[in-house]
Tab-separated table of C-alpha atoms and ligand atoms in Angstrom:
chain	number	residue	atom	x	y	z
A	1	MET	CA	1.383	-82.727	-6.937
A	2	LEU	CA	-0.833	-81.084	-4.322
A	3	THR	CA	-3.649	-82.806	-2.444
A	4	VAL	CA	-5.808	-81.025	0.109
A	5	GLU	CA	-8.229	-83.124	2.125
A	6	GLY	CA	-10.827	-81.934	4.617
A	7	LEU	CA	-8.942	-78.693	5.251
A	8	ARG	CA	-10.324	-76.540	8.043
A	9	SER	CA	-9.129	-73.195	9.344
A	10	ARG	CA	-10.407	-70.618	11.806
A	11	TYR	CA	-9.817	-67.088	12.978
A	12	GLY	CA	-10.220	-67.300	16.758
A	13	ARG	CA	-13.476	-69.168	17.341
A	14	ILE	CA	-14.850	-68.547	13.866
A	15	GLU	CA	-14.226	-71.322	11.367
A	16	VAL	CA	-13.912	-69.969	7.804
A	17	LEU	CA	-12.778	-73.096	5.903
A	18	HIS	CA	-15.169	-75.974	6.511
A	19	GLY	CA	-13.422	-78.982	4.959
A	20	ILE	CA	-11.851	-78.169	1.592
A	21	ASP	CA	-10.919	-80.981	-0.821
A	22	LEU	CA	-8.798	-80.019	-3.794
A	23	THR	CA	-6.089	-81.472	-6.019
A	24	VAL	CA	-3.568	-79.962	-8.386
A	25	GLN	CA	-1.743	-82.249	-10.825
A	26	SER	CA	1.750	-81.501	-12.016
A	27	GLY	CA	1.677	-79.147	-15.019
A	28	GLU	CA	-1.867	-77.921	-14.459
A	29	ILE	CA	-3.228	-74.443	-13.983
A	30	VAL	CA	-6.000	-74.756	-11.419
A	31	THR	CA	-8.095	-71.840	-10.266
A	32	VAL	CA	-10.265	-71.301	-7.206
A	33	VAL	CA	-12.845	-68.640	-7.927
A	34	GLY	CA	-15.316	-67.086	-5.559
A	35	ALA	CA	-16.662	-63.836	-4.198
A	36	ASN	CA	-14.974	-61.541	-1.750
A	37	GLY	CA	-14.813	-63.273	1.647
A	38	ALA	CA	-15.343	-66.830	0.367
A	39	GLY	CA	-12.082	-67.957	1.982
A	40	LYS	CA	-9.744	-68.072	-1.014
A	41	THR	CA	-6.923	-66.123	0.634
A	42	THR	CA	-7.234	-68.173	3.821
A	43	LEU	CA	-6.897	-71.348	1.741
A	44	LEU	CA	-3.694	-70.112	0.078
A	45	LYS	CA	-2.295	-69.002	3.432
A	46	CYS	CA	-2.893	-72.485	4.838
A	47	LEU	CA	-0.981	-73.906	1.870
A	48	SER	CA	1.938	-71.512	2.294
A	49	GLY	CA	1.911	-72.071	6.065
A	50	THR	CA	1.089	-68.516	7.154
A	51	GLN	CA	-2.345	-69.450	8.524
A	52	PRO	CA	-2.901	-72.248	11.064
A	53	VAL	CA	-4.843	-75.309	9.966
A	54	SER	CA	-7.396	-76.706	12.421
A	55	GLY	CA	-8.205	-79.923	10.553
A	56	GLY	CA	-7.481	-81.956	7.445
A	57	THR	CA	-4.272	-82.589	5.544
A	58	ILE	CA	-2.099	-80.980	2.881
A	59	THR	CA	0.173	-83.270	0.900
A	60	PHE	CA	2.705	-81.792	-1.506
A	61	ARG	CA	4.842	-83.955	-3.781
A	62	GLY	CA	4.006	-86.992	-1.693
A	63	GLU	CA	4.884	-85.475	1.690
A	64	SER	CA	2.667	-84.028	4.395
A	65	LEU	CA	3.133	-80.310	5.057
A	66	THR	CA	1.809	-80.638	8.598
A	67	GLY	CA	4.372	-79.090	10.923
A	68	VAL	CA	6.443	-77.646	8.075
A	69	PRO	CA	6.842	-73.921	8.846
A	70	ALA	CA	6.118	-71.305	6.171
A	71	HIS	CA	9.767	-70.387	5.654
A	72	ARG	CA	10.644	-73.988	4.780
A	73	ARG	CA	7.915	-74.470	2.173
A	74	PRO	CA	9.620	-72.581	-0.713
A	75	ALA	CA	12.548	-75.002	-0.478
A	76	ARG	CA	10.013	-77.793	-1.027
A	77	GLY	CA	8.905	-76.051	-4.212
A	78	LEU	CA	5.810	-74.232	-2.962
A	79	THR	CA	5.894	-70.438	-3.191
A	80	GLN	CA	3.164	-67.847	-2.737
A	81	SER	CA	2.725	-64.543	-4.504
A	82	PRO	CA	0.588	-62.881	-1.834
A	83	GLU	CA	-2.547	-60.778	-2.018
A	84	GLY	CA	-1.662	-57.097	-2.074
A	85	ARG	CA	1.767	-57.879	-3.606
A	86	GLN	CA	3.763	-57.233	-0.410
A	87	ILE	CA	6.795	-55.964	-2.241
A	88	PHE	CA	9.592	-54.151	-0.415
A	89	THR	CA	8.861	-50.600	-1.495
A	90	ASN	CA	12.151	-49.058	-0.343
A	91	LEU	CA	14.261	-51.658	-2.147
A	92	THR	CA	14.905	-51.544	-5.876
A	93	VAL	CA	13.184	-53.797	-8.372
A	94	GLU	CA	16.362	-55.854	-8.729
A	95	GLU	CA	16.789	-56.169	-4.956
A	96	ASN	CA	13.216	-57.429	-4.659
A	97	LEU	CA	13.910	-60.036	-7.334
A	98	ARG	CA	17.118	-61.148	-5.637
A	99	LEU	CA	15.216	-61.610	-2.368
A	100	GLY	CA	12.955	-64.047	-4.202
A	101	ALA	CA	16.070	-66.111	-4.917
A	102	PHE	CA	17.150	-66.178	-1.259
A	103	LEU	CA	17.512	-69.953	-1.416
A	104	TYR	CA	20.105	-69.795	-4.154
A	105	ALA	CA	23.592	-68.393	-4.636
A	106	ASP	CA	24.385	-69.782	-8.071
A	107	ASP	CA	24.839	-68.443	-11.593
A	108	ARG	CA	21.257	-69.281	-12.437
A	109	VAL	CA	19.984	-66.357	-10.345
A	110	ASP	CA	21.162	-63.883	-13.002
A	111	LYS	CA	19.639	-65.987	-15.753
A	112	ASP	CA	16.349	-66.241	-13.840
A	113	MET	CA	16.360	-62.458	-13.534
A	114	GLN	CA	16.854	-62.119	-17.290
A	115	ASP	CA	13.893	-64.477	-17.753
A	116	ALA	CA	11.804	-62.237	-15.492
A	117	PHE	CA	12.842	-59.200	-17.549
A	118	ALA	CA	11.924	-61.035	-20.748
A	119	MET	CA	8.501	-61.798	-19.265
A	120	PHE	CA	7.932	-58.228	-18.078
A	121	PRO	CA	10.328	-55.854	-19.934
A	122	ILE	CA	9.203	-52.868	-17.858
A	123	LEU	CA	10.945	-54.451	-14.868
A	124	ARG	CA	14.265	-54.286	-16.743
A	125	GLU	CA	13.739	-50.592	-17.456
A	126	LYS	CA	13.026	-49.939	-13.776
A	127	ARG	CA	15.455	-52.422	-12.258
A	128	ASN	CA	17.466	-49.801	-10.345
A	129	LEU	CA	14.487	-47.775	-9.120
A	130	PRO	CA	12.693	-48.184	-5.775
A	131	ALA	CA	9.848	-50.657	-6.159
A	132	GLY	CA	7.531	-48.268	-4.300
A	133	GLY	CA	7.511	-46.026	-7.384
A	134	LEU	CA	6.017	-48.722	-9.624
A	135	SER	CA	2.378	-48.636	-10.706
A	136	GLY	CA	-0.004	-51.254	-9.264
A	137	GLY	CA	0.287	-53.424	-12.358
A	138	GLN	CA	4.080	-53.209	-12.337
A	139	GLN	CA	4.124	-54.122	-8.648
A	140	GLN	CA	2.030	-57.187	-9.446
A	141	MET	CA	4.488	-58.150	-12.191
A	142	LEU	CA	7.299	-57.753	-9.671
A	143	ALA	CA	5.509	-59.835	-7.020
A	144	MET	CA	4.946	-62.664	-9.487
A	145	SER	CA	8.489	-62.475	-10.797
A	146	ARG	CA	9.918	-62.436	-7.287
A	147	ALA	CA	7.959	-65.614	-6.475
A	148	LEU	CA	9.248	-67.236	-9.678
A	149	MET	CA	12.837	-66.386	-8.699
A	150	GLY	CA	12.349	-69.023	-5.977
A	151	ARG	CA	12.023	-71.639	-8.772
A	152	PRO	CA	8.754	-73.037	-7.456
A	153	SER	CA	7.369	-76.256	-8.829
A	154	CYS	CA	3.963	-74.946	-7.736
A	155	LEU	CA	3.174	-71.240	-7.640
A	156	LEU	CA	0.344	-70.017	-5.417
A	157	LEU	CA	-1.076	-66.828	-6.874
A	158	ASP	CA	-3.477	-64.694	-4.852
A	159	GLU	CA	-5.681	-62.329	-6.880
A	160	PRO	CA	-3.082	-61.065	-9.362
A	161	SER	CA	-5.753	-59.051	-11.205
A	162	MET	CA	-6.955	-57.142	-8.151
A	163	GLY	CA	-7.417	-53.424	-8.747
A	164	LEU	CA	-5.742	-53.388	-12.163
A	165	ALA	CA	-6.847	-51.894	-15.487
A	166	PRO	CA	-8.274	-54.419	-17.988
A	167	ILE	CA	-5.307	-54.168	-20.360
A	168	ILE	CA	-2.864	-54.983	-17.540
A	169	VAL	CA	-5.100	-57.782	-16.280
A	170	ARG	CA	-4.919	-59.332	-19.746
A	171	GLN	CA	-1.135	-59.090	-19.762
A	172	ILE	CA	-0.868	-60.685	-16.312
A	173	PHE	CA	-3.249	-63.522	-17.203
A	174	ASP	CA	-1.345	-64.136	-20.463
A	175	VAL	CA	1.864	-64.570	-18.481
A	176	VAL	CA	0.193	-66.845	-15.930
A	177	GLY	CA	-1.117	-68.946	-18.822
A	178	SER	CA	2.392	-69.175	-20.267
A	179	LEU	CA	3.951	-70.480	-17.035
A	180	LYS	CA	2.705	-73.946	-17.871
A	181	ALA	CA	5.092	-74.102	-20.813
A	182	LEU	CA	7.911	-73.302	-18.377
A	183	GLY	CA	6.985	-76.299	-16.243
A	184	VAL	CA	5.436	-74.306	-13.395
A	185	THR	CA	2.225	-75.661	-11.911
A	186	VAL	CA	-0.127	-72.889	-10.807
A	187	LEU	CA	-2.876	-72.592	-8.212
A	188	LEU	CA	-4.583	-69.272	-8.872
A	189	VAL	CA	-7.266	-67.779	-6.646
A	190	GLU	CA	-9.334	-65.044	-8.241
A	191	GLN	CA	-12.485	-62.980	-7.992
A	192	ASN	CA	-12.144	-62.393	-11.748
A	193	ALA	CA	-13.695	-65.768	-12.524
A	194	PHE	CA	-13.856	-65.347	-16.287
A	195	GLY	CA	-10.228	-64.281	-16.720
A	196	ALA	CA	-9.024	-67.055	-14.432
A	197	LEU	CA	-11.154	-69.839	-15.951
A	198	LYS	CA	-10.074	-68.828	-19.460
A	199	ILE	CA	-6.436	-69.678	-18.726
A	200	ALA	CA	-7.059	-72.577	-16.320
A	201	ASP	CA	-7.353	-76.300	-16.990
A	202	ARG	CA	-9.679	-76.892	-14.070
A	203	GLY	CA	-11.521	-74.785	-11.578
A	204	TYR	CA	-13.136	-74.903	-8.166
A	205	VAL	CA	-15.909	-72.570	-7.076
A	206	MET	CA	-15.805	-71.549	-3.435
A	207	GLU	CA	-18.625	-70.096	-1.372
A	208	THR	CA	-18.441	-69.295	2.354
A	209	GLY	CA	-15.609	-71.685	3.095
A	210	ARG	CA	-16.814	-74.613	0.988
A	211	ILE	CA	-16.180	-75.880	-2.532
A	212	ILE	CA	-19.600	-75.906	-4.163
A	213	MET	CA	-18.628	-76.920	-7.681
A	214	SER	CA	-15.579	-78.100	-9.613
A	215	GLY	CA	-14.699	-79.286	-13.084
A	216	ALA	CA	-12.911	-78.574	-16.327
A	217	ALA	CA	-12.556	-74.806	-16.767
A	218	ASP	CA	-14.391	-74.896	-20.121
A	219	ASP	CA	-17.310	-76.757	-18.545
A	220	LEU	CA	-17.517	-74.239	-15.705
A	221	ILE	CA	-17.513	-71.323	-18.170
A	222	ALA	CA	-20.382	-73.023	-20.034
A	223	ASP	CA	-22.374	-73.832	-16.882
A	224	PRO	CA	-25.506	-71.649	-16.657
A	225	ARG	CA	-25.238	-71.334	-12.846
A	226	ILE	CA	-21.667	-70.100	-13.081
A	227	ARG	CA	-22.488	-67.790	-15.969
A	228	THR	CA	-25.237	-66.114	-13.969
A	229	ALA	CA	-23.596	-65.996	-10.543
A	230	TYR	CA	-19.945	-65.393	-11.407
A	231	LEU	CA	-19.528	-64.342	-15.003
A	232	GLY	CA	-22.343	-61.820	-15.221
A	233	ILE	CA	-23.511	-63.336	-18.502
B	1	ATP	P1	-10.869	-61.632	-0.617
B	1	ATP	O1	-11.092	-61.737	-2.056
B	1	ATP	O2	-11.483	-60.435	0.011
B	1	ATP	O3	-9.444	-61.844	-0.177
B	1	ATP	P2	-11.309	-64.296	0.187
B	1	ATP	O4	-12.202	-65.197	-0.571
B	1	ATP	O5	-9.869	-64.414	-0.043
B	1	ATP	O6	-11.749	-62.817	-0.008
B	1	ATP	P3	-10.674	-64.547	2.967
B	1	ATP	O7	-9.847	-63.305	2.967
B	1	ATP	O8	-9.983	-65.843	3.042
B	1	ATP	O9	-11.645	-64.547	1.713
B	1	ATP	O10	-11.720	-64.444	4.148
B	1	ATP	C1	-12.606	-65.509	4.532
B	1	ATP	C2	-13.384	-65.105	5.763
B	1	ATP	O11	-12.495	-64.959	6.850
B	1	ATP	C3	-14.113	-63.785	5.614
B	1	ATP	O12	-15.348	-63.902	6.268
B	1	ATP	C4	-13.218	-62.801	6.338
B	1	ATP	O13	-13.978	-61.764	6.895
B	1	ATP	C5	-12.600	-63.660	7.412
B	1	ATP	N1	-11.240	-63.204	7.762
B	1	ATP	C6	-10.208	-63.051	6.908
B	1	ATP	N2	-9.097	-62.657	7.557
B	1	ATP	C7	-9.439	-62.581	8.866
B	1	ATP	C8	-8.733	-62.231	10.076
B	1	ATP	N3	-7.428	-61.901	10.043
B	1	ATP	N4	-9.421	-62.240	11.237
B	1	ATP	C9	-10.731	-62.596	11.283
B	1	ATP	N5	-11.453	-62.943	10.194
B	1	ATP	C10	-10.818	-62.930	9.003
């Protein structure tokens, strides 16, 4: 579904992605794990089109994304749930969800919203309240749900566990794991390597702008180098 080859990106004169190769097959959950500053967010921004690419190619569902602006990528089926959630704090929960469905004006929007409420019932309770009043975990649920309202075939998720209490992190990861059954392919970038690898099919390990290891998620969890460097085991 998604093929990234030799991807490079820079901030000014400083290159931070030095030739990333990565694939995501339809129906997979793939995670990119790595420490703070490894380049995970930059990679996702290149995929969603909000960060310029200085080399390499991105192919999504058989078509090159080169020259396709960020605002046209959701219509192709590629949607990002950004780092830091970026919800509209002065709009209500429901208004935020409806913005996620900006491409659509059909009856399915209401059904999709009911699906979001079924996934995260707290959002139903708070649907008419300003999103700025939600807790961090609830805002993350809203950000993910808003991205899903765009009916992506591939969801790009940036650090959904960031700054959240362990019990909420578990809930979020459970939902991400369940998206597969709904036919959504997921590319998840995370510092929480253990949580991410536990729900993923495959994983890539990123260090200073390069992929240094990749494989089946179970194999990565069992790898002594990963256990020491990333899982604290
Ligand atoms: P985090 O978990 O903190 O988001 P990350 O793995 O996502 O880390 P990036 O945010 O992609 O990493 O950052 C990769 C490198 O690019 C880092 O060295 C960072 O300092 C640098 N960087 C990120 N954003 C900018 C920017 N807007 N201008 C200049 N350098 C940047």
